[in-house]
Amino acid sequence: MEVPHDLVEEIISRLSVKSLLRFKSVSRRWRWTLESQHFKKRHMTHHQSLDPNFLLVEGLFEPINFCLMRMLVLGSSVPIELPCPNPPPRRIDIPAIEFNVPPKVTNSCDGMICCYDRFGEIFVVNPSTRWYRQIHGAGYQEIYSLLRERGKMPTARYSYDKLGFGKDIYTGAYKLVWLYNNFKRHEDSVTTCEIFDFDQTNTWRYVKSFPYVIFDACQEPVYVDGSLHWLINDGPDTTKTRVVSFDFHKETFEATFVLPTPSRNFGLLNVSNLNNRLCLSEKAWPKQYIWVLNHEDKTWEIMYSLDLPYFPREFFPGNEMDRQVTIPLAILKKKNKLLLFDGIDRNPGPSLVIYDHDLRSYGKCFDRGICNGMVPYYPSLISIPF
């Protein structure tokens, strides 16, 4: 008796990307199935219902045997190297200092990430399938490279260079968004926004920006459900902190989410994507508060209140009152435990911390080593057609 093809699809949609890539050689029908958008979305939807893997983004070091990313599967002790295309580390020469700057990595969207640097190279990559697509440089990169050649490196305030990656949830169009402070103070707008649209022009274009200066170059733009989000405040002398959001469908900005905390120290605040909800974390020693945004009424509700003194001492030596916030990465669906990334720059030190809310206990999940970031990641077969 022949097994219905829809049942076969349901079974194989639960398999890993690595196994499915091998199955393409079974028959033409299997190859057609595995390459269809219908099956790719079905496979992705199933894996997004599970706990994520994590991409470990490498830190600052020599480019010998350089591997930008490794993938950590929960339950394993050794991450897997992902030798996918990426810009090489760049040598930066500053008086009395020479060091290599590795490429930056955006958040994950449908199993793809974007790796880039400020000098002109941009790759959209699916780390699981090794698919990639190179994008030509944005206007920001041209200006930055020109200033560097002339020896006029911009100050930190004017060198915000974090790229955002996401999609229009209504049309399915993927886009890159680059929002940055203008290099000249006397320009009409304090920020500039560039967009790369994969489905229409395949070129960078400018859209109307917003009248707020970005004060923290360490914050990453966060993609949640069709929008990118940045943490800003109304000025250096105000305590009114907001989230500025860019809607991929409307291509407009909104600054409507006033945060539930008056903190002015951006090093103690962080926005992130926590299980597809916009999350705000604040360290207010001896607590760390974690809020999530209700999409319906745009209000914040507190989800966790962490007692930092009860963390093992290796996580927070001393009070750590002036150190950056620990970043929530995911809530494990099966065990209802919270995973946090300890981003404090010290070595040795743990990268991944697991918090059991019921037992009020903390444990080390994975040692960082040379790693300056972790990205929750769901493997997929998705790619962006040329």
JSON list of N, CA and C in Angstrom, two decimals, residues 271-307:
[
{"chain": "A", "resi": 271, "resn": "VAL", "atom": "N", "xyz": [16.58, 45.59, 24.93]},
{"chain": "A", "resi": 271, "resn": "VAL", "atom": "CA", "xyz": [15.39, 45.04, 24.28]},
{"chain": "A", "resi": 271, "resn": "VAL", "atom": "C", "xyz": [15.80, 43.80, 23.49]},
{"chain": "A", "resi": 272, "resn": "SER", "atom": "N", "xyz": [14.94, 42.81, 23.45]},
{"chain": "A", "resi": 272, "resn": "SER", "atom": "CA", "xyz": [15.24, 41.56, 22.76]},
{"chain": "A", "resi": 272, "resn": "SER", "atom": "C", "xyz": [13.95, 40.91, 22.32]},
{"chain": "A", "resi": 273, "resn": "ASN", "atom": "N", "xyz": [14.08, 39.83, 21.56]},
{"chain": "A", "resi": 273, "resn": "ASN", "atom": "CA", "xyz": [12.96, 39.02, 21.13]},
{"chain": "A", "resi": 273, "resn": "ASN", "atom": "C", "xyz": [12.90, 37.79, 22.02]},
{"chain": "A", "resi": 274, "resn": "LEU", "atom": "N", "xyz": [11.87, 37.69, 22.83]},
{"chain": "A", "resi": 274, "resn": "LEU", "atom": "CA", "xyz": [11.72, 36.56, 23.73]},
{"chain": "A", "resi": 274, "resn": "LEU", "atom": "C", "xyz": [10.50, 35.75, 23.30]},
{"chain": "A", "resi": 275, "resn": "ASN", "atom": "N", "xyz": [10.76, 34.65, 22.59]},
{"chain": "A", "resi": 275, "resn": "ASN", "atom": "CA", "xyz": [9.69, 33.79, 22.08]},
{"chain": "A", "resi": 275, "resn": "ASN", "atom": "C", "xyz": [8.67, 34.58, 21.27]},
{"chain": "A", "resi": 276, "resn": "ASN", "atom": "N", "xyz": [9.19, 35.39, 20.34]},
{"chain": "A", "resi": 276, "resn": "ASN", "atom": "CA", "xyz": [8.39, 36.20, 19.41]},
{"chain": "A", "resi": 276, "resn": "ASN", "atom": "C", "xyz": [7.55, 37.26, 20.12]},
{"chain": "A", "resi": 277, "resn": "ARG", "atom": "N", "xyz": [8.03, 37.76, 21.24]},
{"chain": "A", "resi": 277, "resn": "ARG", "atom": "CA", "xyz": [7.42, 38.91, 21.92]},
{"chain": "A", "resi": 277, "resn": "ARG", "atom": "C", "xyz": [8.52, 39.91, 22.23]},
{"chain": "A", "resi": 278, "resn": "LEU", "atom": "N", "xyz": [8.19, 41.19, 22.09]},
{"chain": "A", "resi": 278, "resn": "LEU", "atom": "CA", "xyz": [9.17, 42.23, 22.41]},
{"chain": "A", "resi": 278, "resn": "LEU", "atom": "C", "xyz": [9.40, 42.24, 23.92]},
{"chain": "A", "resi": 279, "resn": "CYS", "atom": "N", "xyz": [10.67, 42.17, 24.30]},
{"chain": "A", "resi": 279, "resn": "CYS", "atom": "CA", "xyz": [11.05, 42.03, 25.70]},
{"chain": "A", "resi": 279, "resn": "CYS", "atom": "C", "xyz": [11.96, 43.18, 26.12]},
{"chain": "A", "resi": 280, "resn": "LEU", "atom": "N", "xyz": [11.74, 43.69, 27.31]},
{"chain": "A", "resi": 280, "resn": "LEU", "atom": "CA", "xyz": [12.60, 44.72, 27.90]},
{"chain": "A", "resi": 280, "resn": "LEU", "atom": "C", "xyz": [13.18, 44.17, 29.19]},
{"chain": "A", "resi": 281, "resn": "SER", "atom": "N", "xyz": [14.51, 44.33, 29.35]},
{"chain": "A", "resi": 281, "resn": "SER", "atom": "CA", "xyz": [15.18, 43.90, 30.58]},
{"chain": "A", "resi": 281, "resn": "SER", "atom": "C", "xyz": [15.87, 45.10, 31.21]},
{"chain": "A", "resi": 282, "resn": "GLU", "atom": "N", "xyz": [15.78, 45.19, 32.52]},
{"chain": "A", "resi": 282, "resn": "GLU", "atom": "CA", "xyz": [16.46, 46.26, 33.25]},
{"chain": "A", "resi": 282, "resn": "GLU", "atom": "C", "xyz": [17.16, 45.67, 34.47]},
{"chain": "A", "resi": 283, "resn": "LYS", "atom": "N", "xyz": [18.44, 46.01, 34.62]},
{"chain": "A", "resi": 283, "resn": "LYS", "atom": "CA", "xyz": [19.15, 45.63, 35.83]},
{"chain": "A", "resi": 283, "resn": "LYS", "atom": "C", "xyz": [19.07, 46.80, 36.80]},
{"chain": "A", "resi": 284, "resn": "ALA", "atom": "N", "xyz": [18.45, 46.56, 37.95]},
{"chain": "A", "resi": 284, "resn": "ALA", "atom": "CA", "xyz": [18.35, 47.55, 39.02]},
{"chain": "A", "resi": 284, "resn": "ALA", "atom": "C", "xyz": [18.76, 46.82, 40.30]},
{"chain": "A", "resi": 285, "resn": "TRP", "atom": "N", "xyz": [20.07, 46.71, 40.49]},
{"chain": "A", "resi": 285, "resn": "TRP", "atom": "CA", "xyz": [20.61, 45.88, 41.56]},
{"chain": "A", "resi": 285, "resn": "TRP", "atom": "C", "xyz": [19.87, 46.11, 42.87]},
{"chain": "A", "resi": 286, "resn": "PRO", "atom": "N", "xyz": [19.45, 45.01, 43.54]},
{"chain": "A", "resi": 286, "resn": "PRO", "atom": "CA", "xyz": [19.82, 43.61, 43.34]},
{"chain": "A", "resi": 286, "resn": "PRO", "atom": "C", "xyz": [18.84, 42.81, 42.48]},
{"chain": "A", "resi": 287, "resn": "LYS", "atom": "N", "xyz": [18.05, 43.48, 41.65]},
{"chain": "A", "resi": 287, "resn": "LYS", "atom": "CA", "xyz": [17.06, 42.81, 40.82]},
{"chain": "A", "resi": 287, "resn": "LYS", "atom": "C", "xyz": [17.38, 42.99, 39.34]},
{"chain": "A", "resi": 288, "resn": "GLN", "atom": "N", "xyz": [16.86, 42.07, 38.54]},
{"chain": "A", "resi": 288, "resn": "GLN", "atom": "CA", "xyz": [16.73, 42.30, 37.10]},
{"chain": "A", "resi": 288, "resn": "GLN", "atom": "C", "xyz": [15.28, 42.02, 36.75]},
{"chain": "A", "resi": 289, "resn": "TYR", "atom": "N", "xyz": [14.64, 43.04, 36.15]},
{"chain": "A", "resi": 289, "resn": "TYR", "atom": "CA", "xyz": [13.23, 42.93, 35.78]},
{"chain": "A", "resi": 289, "resn": "TYR", "atom": "C", "xyz": [13.11, 42.64, 34.29]},
{"chain": "A", "resi": 290, "resn": "ILE", "atom": "N", "xyz": [12.21, 41.74, 33.95]},
{"chain": "A", "resi": 290, "resn": "ILE", "atom": "CA", "xyz": [11.98, 41.36, 32.55]},
{"chain": "A", "resi": 290, "resn": "ILE", "atom": "C", "xyz": [10.51, 41.56, 32.24]},
{"chain": "A", "resi": 291, "resn": "TRP", "atom": "N", "xyz": [10.24, 42.50, 31.31]},
{"chain": "A", "resi": 291, "resn": "TRP", "atom": "CA", "xyz": [8.88, 42.78, 30.85]},
{"chain": "A", "resi": 291, "resn": "TRP", "atom": "C", "xyz": [8.70, 42.26, 29.43]},
{"chain": "A", "resi": 292, "resn": "VAL", "atom": "N", "xyz": [7.45, 41.95, 29.07]},
{"chain": "A", "resi": 292, "resn": "VAL", "atom": "CA", "xyz": [7.11, 41.64, 27.68]},
{"chain": "A", "resi": 292, "resn": "VAL", "atom": "C", "xyz": [5.94, 42.52, 27.27]},
{"chain": "A", "resi": 293, "resn": "LEU", "atom": "N", "xyz": [5.87, 42.83, 25.98]},
{"chain": "A", "resi": 293, "resn": "LEU", "atom": "CA", "xyz": [4.84, 43.73, 25.47]},
{"chain": "A", "resi": 293, "resn": "LEU", "atom": "C", "xyz": [3.61, 42.95, 25.01]},
{"chain": "A", "resi": 294, "resn": "ASN", "atom": "N", "xyz": [2.44, 43.38, 25.45]},
{"chain": "A", "resi": 294, "resn": "ASN", "atom": "CA", "xyz": [1.18, 42.83, 24.95]},
{"chain": "A", "resi": 294, "resn": "ASN", "atom": "C", "xyz": [0.85, 43.51, 23.62]},
{"chain": "A", "resi": 295, "resn": "HIS", "atom": "N", "xyz": [0.75, 42.73, 22.55]},
{"chain": "A", "resi": 295, "resn": "HIS", "atom": "CA", "xyz": [0.53, 43.31, 21.23]},
{"chain": "A", "resi": 295, "resn": "HIS", "atom": "C", "xyz": [-0.85, 43.96, 21.11]},
{"chain": "A", "resi": 296, "resn": "GLU", "atom": "N", "xyz": [-1.84, 43.43, 21.83]},
{"chain": "A", "resi": 296, "resn": "GLU", "atom": "CA", "xyz": [-3.20, 43.93, 21.68]},
{"chain": "A", "resi": 296, "resn": "GLU", "atom": "C", "xyz": [-3.36, 45.36, 22.19]},
{"chain": "A", "resi": 297, "resn": "ASP", "atom": "N", "xyz": [-2.97, 45.61, 23.43]},
{"chain": "A", "resi": 297, "resn": "ASP", "atom": "CA", "xyz": [-3.19, 46.94, 24.01]},
{"chain": "A", "resi": 297, "resn": "ASP", "atom": "C", "xyz": [-1.90, 47.74, 24.19]},
{"chain": "A", "resi": 298, "resn": "LYS", "atom": "N", "xyz": [-0.76, 47.19, 23.69]},
{"chain": "A", "resi": 298, "resn": "LYS", "atom": "CA", "xyz": [0.53, 47.90, 23.73]},
{"chain": "A", "resi": 298, "resn": "LYS", "atom": "C", "xyz": [0.93, 48.28, 25.16]},
{"chain": "A", "resi": 299, "resn": "THR", "atom": "N", "xyz": [0.66, 47.42, 26.10]},
{"chain": "A", "resi": 299, "resn": "THR", "atom": "CA", "xyz": [1.08, 47.64, 27.48]},
{"chain": "A", "resi": 299, "resn": "THR", "atom": "C", "xyz": [2.12, 46.59, 27.87]},
{"chain": "A", "resi": 300, "resn": "TRP", "atom": "N", "xyz": [2.90, 46.91, 28.91]},
{"chain": "A", "resi": 300, "resn": "TRP", "atom": "CA", "xyz": [3.96, 46.01, 29.36]},
{"chain": "A", "resi": 300, "resn": "TRP", "atom": "C", "xyz": [3.50, 45.23, 30.58]},
{"chain": "A", "resi": 301, "resn": "GLU", "atom": "N", "xyz": [3.87, 43.97, 30.63]},
{"chain": "A", "resi": 301, "resn": "GLU", "atom": "CA", "xyz": [3.62, 43.17, 31.82]},
{"chain": "A", "resi": 301, "resn": "GLU", "atom": "C", "xyz": [4.93, 42.53, 32.26]},
{"chain": "A", "resi": 302, "resn": "ILE", "atom": "N", "xyz": [5.14, 42.48, 33.56]},
{"chain": "A", "resi": 302, "resn": "ILE", "atom": "CA", "xyz": [6.37, 41.91, 34.08]},
{"chain": "A", "resi": 302, "resn": "ILE", "atom": "C", "xyz": [6.26, 40.39, 34.08]},
{"chain": "A", "resi": 303, "resn": "MET", "atom": "N", "xyz": [7.28, 39.73, 33.54]},
{"chain": "A", "resi": 303, "resn": "MET", "atom": "CA", "xyz": [7.27, 38.28, 33.44]},
{"chain": "A", "resi": 303, "resn": "MET", "atom": "C", "xyz": [8.19, 37.63, 34.47]},
{"chain": "A", "resi": 304, "resn": "TYR", "atom": "N", "xyz": [9.36, 38.24, 34.71]},
{"chain": "A", "resi": 304, "resn": "TYR", "atom": "CA", "xyz": [10.31, 37.70, 35.68]},
{"chain": "A", "resi": 304, "resn": "TYR", "atom": "C", "xyz": [10.88, 38.83, 36.52]},
{"chain": "A", "resi": 305, "resn": "SER", "atom": "N", "xyz": [11.18, 38.51, 37.76]},
{"chain": "A", "resi": 305, "resn": "SER", "atom": "CA", "xyz": [11.94, 39.39, 38.64]},
{"chain": "A", "resi": 305, "resn": "SER", "atom": "C", "xyz": [13.07, 38.54, 39.22]},
{"chain": "A", "resi": 306, "resn": "LEU", "atom": "N", "xyz": [14.27, 38.71, 38.68]},
{"chain": "A", "resi": 306, "resn": "LEU", "atom": "CA", "xyz": [15.40, 37.86, 39.04]},
{"chain": "A", "resi": 306, "resn": "LEU", "atom": "C", "xyz": [16.15, 38.45, 40.24]},
{"chain": "A", "resi": 307, "resn": "ASP", "atom": "N", "xyz": [16.49, 37.60, 41.19]},
{"chain": "A", "resi": 307, "resn": "ASP", "atom": "CA", "xyz": [17.28, 38.00, 42.35]},
{"chain": "A", "resi": 307, "resn": "ASP", "atom": "C", "xyz": [18.76, 37.76, 42.03]}
]
